[in-house]
Short mmCIF file of C-alpha atoms in Angstrom, two decimals:
data_model
loop_
_atom_site.label_atom_id
_atom_site.label_comp_id
_atom_site.label_asym_id
_atom_site.label_seq_id
_atom_site.Cartn_x
_atom_site.Cartn_y
_atom_site.Cartn_z
CA MET A 973 141.77 -47.79 -9.21
CA ALA A 974 138.90 -48.94 -7.03
CA GLN A 975 141.09 -51.65 -5.60
CA ASP A 976 143.88 -49.15 -4.83
CA THR A 977 141.40 -46.81 -3.14
CA SER A 978 140.11 -49.65 -1.02
CA THR A 979 143.62 -50.56 0.05
CA VAL A 980 144.50 -47.00 1.01
CA SER A 981 141.20 -46.64 2.80
CA SER A 982 141.93 -49.77 4.79
CA GLY A 983 145.26 -48.40 5.89
CA GLU A 984 143.76 -45.06 6.90
CA SER A 985 141.06 -46.73 8.97
CA GLY A 986 143.59 -48.29 11.30
CA GLY A 987 144.30 -51.59 9.57
CA GLN A 988 147.92 -52.63 9.04
CA PRO A 989 147.98 -55.29 6.31
CA GLY A 990 150.92 -57.61 6.78
CA PHE A 991 151.63 -56.45 10.34
CA GLU A 992 148.72 -57.93 12.25
CA GLY A 993 151.04 -60.28 14.11
CA ASP A 994 153.02 -57.36 15.52
CA ARG A 995 150.11 -55.92 17.47
CA PRO A 996 150.53 -56.35 21.24
CA GLU A 997 148.36 -58.98 22.87
CA THR A 998 146.42 -57.59 25.84
CA THR A 999 144.34 -60.69 26.65
CA VAL A 1000 145.37 -63.62 28.82
CA SER A 1001 145.04 -66.07 25.92
CA GLY A 1002 147.06 -63.75 23.69
CA ALA A 1003 149.78 -63.36 26.31
CA LEU A 1004 149.88 -67.13 26.79
CA ARG A 1005 150.23 -67.69 23.03
CA ALA A 1006 153.01 -65.11 22.89
CA TYR A 1007 154.85 -66.84 25.74
CA ILE A 1008 154.52 -70.25 24.08
CA ASP A 1009 155.85 -68.75 20.84
CA ARG A 1010 158.87 -67.34 22.70
CA VAL A 1011 159.58 -70.71 24.30
CA ARG A 1012 159.28 -72.45 20.92
CA GLY A 1013 161.59 -69.82 19.51
CA GLY A 1014 164.31 -70.68 22.01
CA ASP A 1015 163.67 -68.03 24.70
CA LEU A 1016 163.25 -70.36 27.68
CA GLY A 1017 164.07 -67.77 30.32
CA ALA A 1018 163.88 -69.10 33.87
CA LEU A 1019 161.56 -72.00 32.96
CA PRO A 1020 164.20 -74.79 33.21
CA ALA A 1021 165.39 -73.54 36.63
CA VAL A 1022 161.86 -73.27 38.01
CA LEU A 1023 160.99 -76.76 36.78
CA GLY A 1024 164.29 -78.02 38.19
CA ILE A 1025 163.50 -76.60 41.64
CA ILE A 1026 160.04 -78.16 41.63
CA VAL A 1027 161.26 -81.58 40.46
CA LEU A 1028 164.20 -81.67 42.90
CA CYS A 1029 162.02 -80.67 45.85
CA ILE A 1030 159.48 -83.38 45.01
CA LEU A 1031 162.25 -85.97 44.53
CA PHE A 1032 164.13 -85.29 47.78
CA THR A 1033 160.89 -84.94 49.73
CA ALA A 1034 159.87 -88.39 48.51
CA LEU A 1035 163.29 -89.87 49.35
CA ARG A 1036 163.73 -88.12 52.72
CA PRO A 1037 160.22 -87.11 53.84
CA ASN A 1038 161.18 -86.81 57.51
CA VAL A 1039 164.17 -84.53 56.95
CA PHE A 1040 164.21 -82.60 53.67
CA PRO A 1041 160.88 -80.67 53.95
CA THR A 1042 161.41 -79.69 57.61
CA PRO A 1043 161.71 -76.00 58.60
CA ILE A 1044 165.23 -76.43 59.97
CA ASN A 1045 166.49 -77.98 56.74
CA PHE A 1046 164.67 -75.33 54.70
CA ALA A 1047 166.43 -72.57 56.65
CA ASN A 1048 169.80 -74.34 56.29
CA LEU A 1049 169.22 -74.72 52.55
CA LEU A 1050 168.55 -71.00 52.09
CA VAL A 1051 171.64 -70.01 54.08
CA GLN A 1052 173.70 -72.58 52.22
CA ALA A 1053 172.71 -70.96 48.92
CA VAL A 1054 173.59 -67.39 49.94
CA PRO A 1055 177.36 -67.18 49.16
CA ILE A 1056 177.04 -68.89 45.76
CA THR A 1057 173.94 -66.85 44.89
CA LEU A 1058 175.65 -63.54 45.71
CA LEU A 1059 178.70 -64.48 43.67
CA ALA A 1060 176.52 -65.60 40.76
CA MET A 1061 174.57 -62.31 40.82
CA GLY A 1062 177.80 -60.46 40.08
CA LEU A 1063 178.82 -62.94 37.41
CA VAL A 1064 175.53 -62.38 35.58
CA PHE A 1065 176.73 -58.89 34.66
CA VAL A 1066 180.01 -60.25 33.29
CA LEU A 1067 178.32 -63.07 31.39
CA LEU A 1068 175.86 -60.62 29.82
CA LEU A 1069 178.80 -59.23 27.83
CA GLY A 1070 179.91 -62.69 26.77
CA GLU A 1071 182.92 -62.36 29.08
CA ILE A 1072 184.06 -64.59 31.93
CA ASP A 1073 185.69 -63.96 35.31
CA LEU A 1074 187.57 -67.05 36.43
CA SER A 1075 189.00 -65.15 39.40
CA ALA A 1076 185.66 -64.23 41.01
CA GLY A 1077 185.77 -67.06 43.53
CA VAL A 1078 189.27 -66.31 44.82
CA VAL A 1079 188.47 -62.58 44.82
CA SER A 1080 185.78 -63.39 47.38
CA GLY A 1081 188.49 -65.18 49.37
CA VAL A 1082 190.83 -62.17 49.24
CA CYS A 1083 188.05 -59.85 50.42
CA ALA A 1084 187.11 -62.27 53.20
CA ALA A 1085 190.76 -62.32 54.29
CA VAL A 1086 190.83 -58.51 54.34
CA LEU A 1087 187.68 -58.56 56.48
CA ALA A 1088 189.17 -61.09 58.89
CA GLN A 1089 192.48 -59.24 59.20
CA SER A 1090 190.71 -55.94 59.77
CA LEU A 1091 188.63 -57.44 62.58
CA ALA A 1092 191.22 -59.68 64.25
CA VAL A 1093 194.51 -57.81 63.72
CA LEU A 1094 193.57 -54.16 63.29
CA GLY A 1095 190.65 -54.33 65.69
CA ALA A 1096 188.49 -52.29 63.32
CA PRO A 1097 184.73 -51.97 63.85
CA TRP A 1098 182.67 -54.35 61.75
CA TYR A 1099 181.40 -51.64 59.41
CA ILE A 1100 184.94 -50.40 58.69
CA ALA A 1101 186.06 -53.98 57.98
CA VAL A 1102 183.11 -54.47 55.62
CA LEU A 1103 183.86 -51.21 53.79
CA LEU A 1104 187.53 -52.23 53.42
CA ALA A 1105 186.52 -55.61 52.00
CA LEU A 1106 184.08 -54.00 49.56
CA GLY A 1107 186.67 -51.41 48.56
CA VAL A 1108 189.25 -54.10 47.82
CA GLY A 1109 186.68 -55.96 45.74
CA ALA A 1110 185.84 -52.84 43.72
CA LEU A 1111 189.54 -52.05 43.14
CA ILE A 1112 190.20 -55.61 41.97
CA GLY A 1113 187.28 -55.34 39.58
CA LEU A 1114 188.60 -52.00 38.28
CA PHE A 1115 192.02 -53.58 37.70
CA THR A 1116 190.55 -56.62 35.94
CA GLY A 1117 188.15 -54.56 33.85
CA SER A 1118 190.90 -52.18 32.80
CA LEU A 1119 193.04 -55.04 31.52
CA VAL A 1120 190.08 -56.44 29.58
CA GLY A 1121 188.44 -53.22 28.40
CA MET A 1122 191.36 -50.82 27.96
CA VAL A 1123 194.35 -53.06 27.25
CA GLY A 1124 192.27 -55.53 25.27
CA ILE A 1125 193.48 -58.78 26.85
CA PRO A 1126 190.85 -61.53 26.61
CA SER A 1127 188.99 -61.94 29.87
CA PHE A 1128 189.72 -65.67 29.96
CA VAL A 1129 193.48 -65.02 29.97
CA VAL A 1130 193.35 -62.12 32.44
CA THR A 1131 191.13 -63.83 34.98
CA LEU A 1132 192.95 -67.16 34.68
CA ALA A 1133 196.20 -65.41 35.61
CA LEU A 1134 194.49 -63.52 38.43
CA PHE A 1135 192.87 -66.75 39.62
CA LEU A 1136 196.36 -67.93 40.54
CA ALA A 1137 197.64 -64.56 41.73
CA TRP A 1138 194.81 -63.80 44.15
CA GLN A 1139 195.17 -67.23 45.76
CA GLY A 1140 198.72 -66.22 46.59
CA VAL A 1141 197.48 -62.98 48.12
CA THR A 1142 194.97 -64.82 50.30
CA LEU A 1143 197.67 -67.25 51.41
CA ARG A 1144 199.91 -64.30 52.33
CA LEU A 1145 197.16 -62.62 54.34
CA ILE A 1146 196.04 -65.75 56.21
CA GLY A 1147 199.27 -67.71 56.39
CA GLN A 1148 200.15 -71.25 55.42
CA GLY A 1149 197.83 -73.65 57.19
CA GLY A 1150 196.36 -70.86 59.26
CA THR A 1151 192.81 -69.87 60.05
CA ILE A 1152 191.51 -66.52 61.23
CA PRO A 1153 188.37 -66.86 63.36
CA ILE A 1154 185.50 -64.39 62.95
CA ARG A 1155 184.04 -63.53 66.36
CA ASN A 1156 182.27 -60.25 65.65
CA PRO A 1157 178.58 -60.89 66.50
CA VAL A 1158 177.29 -58.70 63.65
CA ILE A 1159 179.31 -60.48 60.97
CA VAL A 1160 178.65 -63.95 62.40
CA GLY A 1161 174.98 -63.13 62.83
CA LEU A 1162 174.57 -62.34 59.12
CA THR A 1163 174.05 -66.02 58.32
CA ASN A 1164 173.72 -67.52 61.79
CA ALA A 1165 171.11 -65.25 63.39
CA ASN A 1166 167.48 -64.55 62.55
CA LEU A 1167 165.16 -61.59 62.37
CA PRO A 1168 162.52 -61.34 65.11
CA VAL A 1169 159.42 -63.18 63.92
CA ALA A 1170 157.21 -60.08 64.04
CA LEU A 1171 159.74 -58.05 62.05
CA GLY A 1172 159.99 -60.85 59.50
CA TRP A 1173 156.23 -60.83 58.96
CA LEU A 1174 156.21 -57.04 58.69
CA LEU A 1175 158.94 -57.09 56.03
CA ALA A 1176 157.16 -59.88 54.15
CA VAL A 1177 153.87 -57.98 54.03
CA LEU A 1178 155.62 -54.74 53.03
CA THR A 1179 157.46 -56.61 50.28
CA VAL A 1180 154.24 -58.01 48.85
CA VAL A 1181 152.47 -54.64 49.05
CA ALA A 1182 155.40 -52.83 47.41
CA TYR A 1183 155.60 -55.44 44.65
CA ALA A 1184 151.87 -55.15 44.00
CA ALA A 1185 151.95 -51.34 43.97
CA LEU A 1186 154.89 -51.16 41.58
CA ASN A 1187 153.45 -53.67 39.13
CA LEU A 1188 149.94 -52.19 39.16
CA ASN A 1189 151.31 -48.68 38.71
CA ARG A 1190 153.49 -49.83 35.84
CA TRP A 1191 150.46 -51.45 34.18
CA ARG A 1192 148.41 -48.28 34.67
CA VAL A 1193 151.10 -46.04 33.15
CA GLN A 1194 151.65 -48.35 30.17
CA LYS A 1195 147.94 -48.54 29.46
CA ALA A 1196 147.45 -44.77 29.82
CA ARG A 1197 150.28 -44.09 27.36
CA GLY A 1198 149.11 -46.68 24.87
CA LEU A 1199 152.20 -48.82 25.35
CA ASP A 1200 152.42 -52.59 25.11
CA HIS A 1201 151.21 -54.01 28.42
CA GLN A 1202 150.26 -57.31 29.96
CA PRO A 1203 146.62 -58.18 30.71
CA LEU A 1204 145.51 -56.97 34.14
CA ALA A 1205 144.46 -60.51 35.08
CA LEU A 1206 148.00 -61.76 34.39
CA VAL A 1207 149.54 -58.93 36.43
CA VAL A 1208 147.24 -59.75 39.35
CA ALA A 1209 148.04 -63.46 39.02
CA LYS A 1210 151.78 -62.73 39.26
CA ILE A 1211 151.22 -60.57 42.34
CA VAL A 1212 149.18 -63.33 43.99
CA LEU A 1213 151.81 -65.96 43.14
CA ILE A 1214 154.69 -63.89 44.52
CA GLY A 1215 152.61 -63.02 47.57
CA VAL A 1216 151.86 -66.66 48.29
CA ILE A 1217 155.52 -67.64 47.92
CA VAL A 1218 156.79 -64.83 50.15
CA LEU A 1219 154.21 -65.43 52.87
CA ALA A 1220 154.66 -69.21 52.73
CA VAL A 1221 158.44 -68.90 53.12
CA THR A 1222 157.92 -66.48 56.01
CA ALA A 1223 155.48 -68.88 57.68
CA ILE A 1224 157.90 -71.80 57.39
CA LEU A 1225 160.82 -69.80 58.77
CA SER A 1226 158.69 -68.40 61.60
CA VAL A 1227 158.22 -71.88 63.06
CA ASP A 1228 160.45 -72.74 66.03
CA ARG A 1229 162.94 -75.14 64.47
CA ALA A 1230 165.20 -75.70 67.49
CA LEU A 1231 165.95 -79.31 68.33
CA ALA A 1232 166.43 -78.56 72.03
CA ARG A 1233 163.39 -77.73 74.14
CA ASN A 1234 165.01 -74.87 76.04
CA VAL A 1235 166.15 -73.06 72.87
CA VAL A 1236 164.04 -70.93 70.54
CA LEU A 1237 165.14 -70.82 66.91
CA ALA A 1238 162.67 -69.03 64.67
CA GLY A 1239 162.65 -66.22 62.16
CA ILE A 1240 164.10 -65.35 58.76
CA PRO A 1241 167.93 -65.50 58.58
CA TYR A 1242 169.39 -62.01 58.13
CA ALA A 1243 171.13 -63.14 54.94
CA VAL A 1244 167.81 -63.72 53.15
CA PRO A 1245 166.66 -60.05 53.20
CA LEU A 1246 170.20 -59.11 52.11
CA VAL A 1247 169.86 -61.27 49.00
CA VAL A 1248 166.38 -59.87 48.30
CA ILE A 1249 167.57 -56.26 48.61
CA LEU A 1250 170.55 -56.82 46.33
CA LEU A 1251 168.31 -58.66 43.86
CA LEU A 1252 165.95 -55.68 43.71
CA VAL A 1253 168.81 -53.19 43.29
CA LEU A 1254 170.54 -55.17 40.53
CA THR A 1255 167.24 -55.90 38.78
CA PHE A 1256 166.41 -52.19 38.77
CA LEU A 1257 169.90 -51.43 37.46
CA LEU A 1258 169.51 -53.83 34.55
CA ALA A 1259 165.87 -53.23 33.68
CA ARG A 1260 165.21 -49.59 34.50
CA THR A 1261 168.40 -47.65 33.71
CA ALA A 1262 170.26 -46.61 30.59
CA PHE A 1263 173.33 -48.36 31.99
CA GLY A 1264 171.45 -51.67 32.07
CA ARG A 1265 170.20 -51.21 28.51
CA HIS A 1266 173.76 -50.47 27.41
CA ILE A 1267 174.95 -53.74 29.01
CA TYR A 1268 172.42 -55.72 26.98
CA ALA A 1269 173.32 -53.78 23.85
CA VAL A 1270 177.03 -54.45 24.23
CA GLY A 1271 176.37 -58.11 25.04
CA GLY A 1272 174.16 -58.47 21.98
CA ASN A 1273 176.50 -56.75 19.51
CA ALA A 1274 179.47 -54.76 20.78
CA GLU A 1275 180.29 -53.18 17.42
CA ALA A 1276 176.72 -52.04 16.84
CA ALA A 1277 176.64 -50.62 20.37
CA ARG A 1278 179.87 -48.71 19.71
CA ARG A 1279 178.46 -47.23 16.52
CA ALA A 1280 175.35 -46.21 18.45
CA GLY A 1281 177.52 -44.09 20.73
CA ILE A 1282 177.80 -46.42 23.72
CA ASN A 1283 181.14 -46.35 25.53
CA VAL A 1284 181.86 -50.08 25.28
CA THR A 1285 185.11 -49.82 27.26
CA ARG A 1286 183.38 -48.14 30.19
CA ILE A 1287 180.67 -50.81 30.20
CA ARG A 1288 183.26 -53.59 30.20
CA VAL A 1289 185.15 -52.06 33.11
CA ALA A 1290 181.94 -51.40 35.05
CA VAL A 1291 180.62 -54.98 34.88
CA PHE A 1292 183.89 -56.33 36.29
CA VAL A 1293 183.71 -53.78 39.11
CA ILE A 1294 180.16 -54.93 39.90
CA GLY A 1295 181.17 -58.58 39.65
CA SER A 1296 184.11 -58.23 42.03
CA THR A 1297 182.13 -56.11 44.49
CA MET A 1298 179.48 -58.81 44.62
CA ALA A 1299 182.29 -61.33 45.09
CA ALA A 1300 183.37 -59.33 48.15
CA ILE A 1301 179.84 -59.52 49.58
CA SER A 1302 179.83 -63.25 48.85
CA GLY A 1303 183.14 -63.62 50.69
CA ILE A 1304 181.74 -61.80 53.72
CA ALA A 1305 178.70 -64.11 53.72
CA ALA A 1306 180.91 -67.20 53.44
CA ALA A 1307 183.12 -65.98 56.30
CA SER A 1308 180.00 -65.39 58.38
CA ARG A 1309 178.65 -68.85 57.68
CA LEU A 1310 181.92 -70.58 58.65
CA SER A 1311 182.85 -68.03 61.36
CA SER A 1312 186.39 -68.13 59.99
CA VAL A 1313 188.56 -67.57 56.92
CA THR A 1314 191.10 -70.09 55.64
CA PRO A 1315 193.85 -69.79 52.96
CA ASP A 1316 191.69 -71.70 50.44
CA ALA A 1317 188.68 -69.40 50.88
CA GLY A 1318 186.87 -68.95 47.57
CA ALA A 1319 188.99 -71.56 45.81
CA GLY A 1320 188.01 -75.07 44.78
CA ASN A 1321 184.56 -75.34 43.25
CA THR A 1322 183.25 -71.95 44.36
CA LEU A 1323 183.56 -70.33 40.94
CA LEU A 1324 182.19 -73.34 39.08
CA TYR A 1325 179.11 -73.46 41.30
CA ALA A 1326 178.54 -69.72 40.82
CA VAL A 1327 178.84 -69.90 37.03
CA GLY A 1328 176.63 -72.97 37.10
CA ALA A 1329 174.02 -71.11 39.15
CA ALA A 1330 173.90 -68.24 36.66
CA VAL A 1331 173.67 -70.53 33.63
CA ILE A 1332 171.15 -72.91 35.21
CA GLY A 1333 169.01 -69.90 36.09
CA GLY A 1334 168.85 -68.81 32.45
CA THR A 1335 171.82 -66.49 31.79
CA SER A 1336 173.46 -67.20 28.46
CA LEU A 1337 177.17 -67.99 28.24
CA PHE A 1338 177.18 -66.24 24.86
CA GLY A 1339 176.10 -62.86 26.23
CA GLY A 1340 173.10 -60.61 25.73
CA ARG A 1341 170.56 -62.62 27.75
CA GLY A 1342 170.13 -62.93 31.49
CA LYS A 1343 168.70 -61.36 34.63
CA ALA A 1344 169.77 -61.00 38.24
CA ARG A 1345 167.00 -63.39 39.29
CA ASP A 1346 168.77 -66.15 37.33
CA ALA A 1347 171.47 -66.27 39.99
CA VAL A 1348 168.88 -66.75 42.74
CA LEU A 1349 167.01 -69.52 40.93
CA GLY A 1350 170.21 -71.27 39.85
CA GLY A 1351 171.70 -70.88 43.32
CA LEU A 1352 168.66 -72.61 44.78
CA VAL A 1353 169.05 -75.48 42.31
CA ILE A 1354 172.73 -75.92 43.26
CA ALA A 1355 171.91 -75.73 46.98
CA ILE A 1356 169.01 -78.19 46.72
CA ILE A 1357 171.21 -80.71 44.91
CA ALA A 1358 174.00 -80.42 47.49
CA ASN A 1359 171.56 -80.45 50.41
CA GLY A 1360 169.48 -83.35 49.13
CA LEU A 1361 172.44 -85.52 48.20
CA GLY A 1362 173.98 -84.82 51.60
CA LEU A 1363 170.81 -86.00 53.33
CA LEU A 1364 170.86 -89.14 51.19
CA GLY A 1365 174.42 -89.84 52.28
CA VAL A 1366 175.70 -89.87 48.71
CA GLU A 1367 179.48 -89.99 48.45
CA ALA A 1368 181.32 -86.80 47.50
CA TYR A 1369 182.40 -87.99 44.07
CA LEU A 1370 178.77 -88.56 43.04
CA ASN A 1371 177.89 -85.07 44.24
CA PHE A 1372 180.50 -83.62 41.88
CA ILE A 1373 179.41 -85.81 38.98
CA ILE A 1374 175.71 -85.01 39.38
CA THR A 1375 176.28 -81.26 39.80
CA GLY A 1376 178.59 -81.25 36.78
CA GLY A 1377 175.98 -83.11 34.77
CA VAL A 1378 173.33 -80.53 35.69
CA LEU A 1379 175.66 -77.71 34.60
CA LEU A 1380 176.40 -79.49 31.33
CA LEU A 1381 172.67 -79.95 30.75
CA ALA A 1382 172.04 -76.25 31.41
CA ALA A 1383 174.83 -75.21 29.03
CA SER A 1384 173.46 -77.58 26.37
CA VAL A 1385 169.97 -76.13 26.77
CA ASP A 1386 171.45 -72.63 26.43
CA ALA A 1387 173.30 -73.56 23.23
CA LEU A 1388 170.29 -75.30 21.70
CA ALA A 1389 167.98 -72.43 22.65
CA ARG A 1390 170.37 -69.95 21.06
CA ARG A 1391 170.48 -72.03 17.87
CA ARG A 1392 166.69 -72.29 17.86
CA ALA A 1393 166.34 -68.54 18.34
CA ALA A 1394 168.69 -67.86 15.44
CA ALA A 1395 166.79 -70.26 13.20
CA THR A 1396 163.39 -68.77 14.01
CA GLY A 1397 164.51 -65.15 14.00
CA HIS A 1398 163.66 -64.48 17.66
#
């Protein structure tokens, strides 16, 4: 009896025998141990992509020290990554459900063709043309999602068929062998013009301040409510790291990178803030709304989500709408970068690079795991590979082989991590 009393007394005094490991760690060492345990358990997150970016930058800087680390190449690299990154950000939502959209690339081409026709043939203002392109993208996503979610046709079959069909639509809009030039200064300036240097610095500082305020406030609320929270030192370290990265990028892009003496070329390309804004919006949607939680729930176990009262069909339709709308934005960015739209816009390797960017960044092909940031990190990896190999003068076939090998490696890491997580119960 004395032993039983002691046990009960221990429980009443706050001890939780057998559950000590479930208590949240609020120290830096505890948080570090928890992170290492997650990595060992198969939850690698964005770690492979971050390491890949660091290694690739060091490699190409060593091989082309006079070209690769220069401000002009850095700006070109960021702009080069924009269309693929935007497309991958939409695909993250689809992949979170364990689905696939093979038509996303050509959807971006259709929307770019609608934009070009609206500007060149109809003479519409740029904002009307953009709205038309976005509307077409959303309608295509609604059509695709309805076939997958309501009719029940596998997404692979639906999007494979639409991959062929939408190429025909683009060809009809542009014409065989034709090209529609984009001359609107606003659209062309999206990827070919830069923010004023002072405005770029102002936005960079505001971004860092807003990030710091949001994270510190979140830490304060979690601590006040007795919720699991990270150590304050770790929160501050993250803020400092993000601040250093943002300000360093701004400093590099603020340097005059023009090759001619009588030309000034400095400032952040307009496309970069666009990517940042969309990243923040989509991250908030996934991490801070019931809709985002429902996406993860359906991706993790659709039947369990249905029994919990989640409208699985609506979620499936919605992610395809988001994916195709982001494809439309990607098509607009691609049209801006090339200042034209051709019949093969969005075809070729566009989709493969976008899927590769999402997977390389850490989004699982099996559903249930991924973040919007994965598309940005993976898009940078893809862009760095293409940019670096181009500077090295590597032949095109090697570019394809190397990029395909990186994608295969990322998919293998994803599969092994998933197996590890299942074995360890994470």
